[in-house]
C-alpha positions as CSV (number, residue, x, y, z in Angstrom):
1,I,-0.3,-0.1,-0.1
2,R,3.0,2.3,0.8
3,Q,4.3,1.7,-2.7
4,Y,0.8,2.2,-4.4
5,I,0.3,5.4,-2.6
6,A,3.6,7.1,-3.6
7,A,3.8,5.9,-6.8
8,E,-0.3,7.6,-7.4
9,V,1.7,10.9,-5.5
10,Q,4.5,11.0,-7.7
11,A,2.5,10.7,-10.6
12,A,0.3,13.1,-9.8
13,G,3.6,15.8,-9.5
14,V,2.0,17.3,-6.3
15,G,3.7,18.9,-3.8
16,G,4.0,20.8,-0.5
17,D,-0.3,21.1,0.8
18,E,-1.2,19.4,-2.1
19,R,1.3,16.5,-1.5
20,R,0.4,16.0,2.2
21,Q,-3.8,16.0,1.0
22,L,-3.1,13.2,-1.1
23,E,-1.3,11.0,0.7
24,A,-3.3,11.6,3.7
25,T,-6.6,11.0,1.5
26,L,-5.1,7.5,-0.1
27,R,-3.8,6.3,3.3
28,E,-7.8,6.6,4.6
29,V,-8.8,4.5,1.5
30,P,-9.8,1.2,2.3
31,Y,-7.5,-1.9,0.6
32,P,-8.8,-5.3,-0.2
33,G,-6.9,-8.0,2.1
34,T,-5.6,-9.8,-1.0
35,M,-4.0,-9.1,-4.6
36,P,-6.7,-10.5,-7.6
37,A,-5.3,-13.6,-9.3
38,Y,-6.0,-12.0,-12.5
39,A,-6.4,-8.7,-14.3
40,G,-8.0,-9.1,-17.7
41,L,-9.6,-12.1,-19.6
42,E,-9.8,-11.6,-23.7
43,V,-10.4,-14.3,-26.4
44,D,-8.4,-14.1,-29.6
45,R,-9.8,-14.5,-33.5
46,E,-8.9,-18.4,-33.1
47,G,-10.9,-18.9,-29.8
48,N,-7.8,-19.2,-27.4
49,L,-8.2,-17.6,-23.6
50,W,-5.8,-14.7,-23.0
51,V,-5.6,-14.2,-19.1
52,Q,-3.9,-10.9,-18.2
53,A,-1.9,-11.1,-14.8
54,A,-2.3,-9.0,-12.2
55,R,0.1,-6.5,-11.7
56,R,1.4,-5.4,-8.1
57,P,1.2,-1.3,-7.7
58,G,4.1,0.4,-8.6
59,N,5.1,-1.8,-11.2
60,S,4.5,0.1,-14.1
61,G,6.8,-2.2,-16.3
62,L,5.2,-4.8,-18.6
63,S,1.9,-6.6,-18.4
64,R,2.0,-10.2,-18.9
65,W,-0.6,-12.4,-20.5
66,T,-0.5,-16.2,-20.5
67,I,-2.8,-17.7,-23.5
68,F,-4.9,-21.0,-23.2
69,D,-5.9,-23.2,-25.6
70,A,-9.8,-24.4,-26.0
71,D,-9.0,-27.8,-24.0
72,G,-7.0,-25.6,-20.9
73,R,-3.4,-26.2,-22.4
74,M,-1.3,-23.1,-21.3
75,L,0.3,-22.1,-25.0
76,G,2.7,-19.4,-24.0
77,T,2.8,-16.2,-22.5
78,V,3.1,-12.7,-24.2
79,D,4.3,-9.3,-22.5
80,V,2.9,-6.0,-23.4
81,P,3.2,-2.2,-22.5
82,A,1.6,-2.2,-19.2
83,R,-0.4,0.8,-20.6
84,L,-1.7,-1.0,-23.8
85,S,-5.5,-1.6,-23.0
86,V,-5.9,-4.6,-25.7
87,H,-9.0,-4.4,-27.3
88,E,-8.5,-7.2,-30.2
89,I,-6.4,-10.2,-30.4
90,G,-5.9,-11.6,-33.8
91,S,-3.7,-14.8,-35.1
92,D,-0.6,-12.2,-35.2
93,W,-1.1,-8.9,-33.8
94,I,-2.7,-6.8,-30.5
95,L,-4.7,-4.1,-30.9
96,G,-5.1,-1.8,-27.7
97,T,-5.3,1.5,-26.7
98,T,-2.8,3.9,-25.1
99,F,-3.1,7.3,-23.5
100,D,-0.5,9.8,-23.7
101,D,-0.8,11.8,-20.9
102,E,1.4,14.9,-21.7
103,I,-0.8,16.1,-24.8
104,G,-3.9,14.1,-23.0
105,V,-4.8,12.1,-26.6
106,E,-5.6,8.2,-26.8
107,R,-3.1,6.6,-29.1
108,V,-4.5,3.4,-31.4
109,Q,-1.2,0.9,-31.0
110,L,-0.7,-2.4,-33.4
111,Y,1.5,-4.6,-32.5
112,S,2.8,-7.7,-34.5
113,L,2.9,-11.5,-32.4
114,R,5.3,-13.9,-33.6
115,K,4.7,-17.3,-32.6
116,P,7.4,-20.1,-32.3
């Protein structure tokens, strides 16, 4: 929780009284006792289930997805940028959006998938 609060305050970019107020507010928020098992689910065009692992607060790195076929067999994992909101998954691509905080614009992102 301390790491989450620190990351949120840093992302807000505030200082002085605003910083102290934000920290106090975030300390009063009720937090869950456990982390979720997963953060998201998607089904690709081939019928495979993509399960997004829950990330720890403050982890701004990659977002890991584990892919399972229709019989429940694990096919592999894919790491995507953490800020990518996945909207659709094709046989060899991932389509999503990111939000550019600096200029306040949402961007469409298309990534290719290379399968072994």
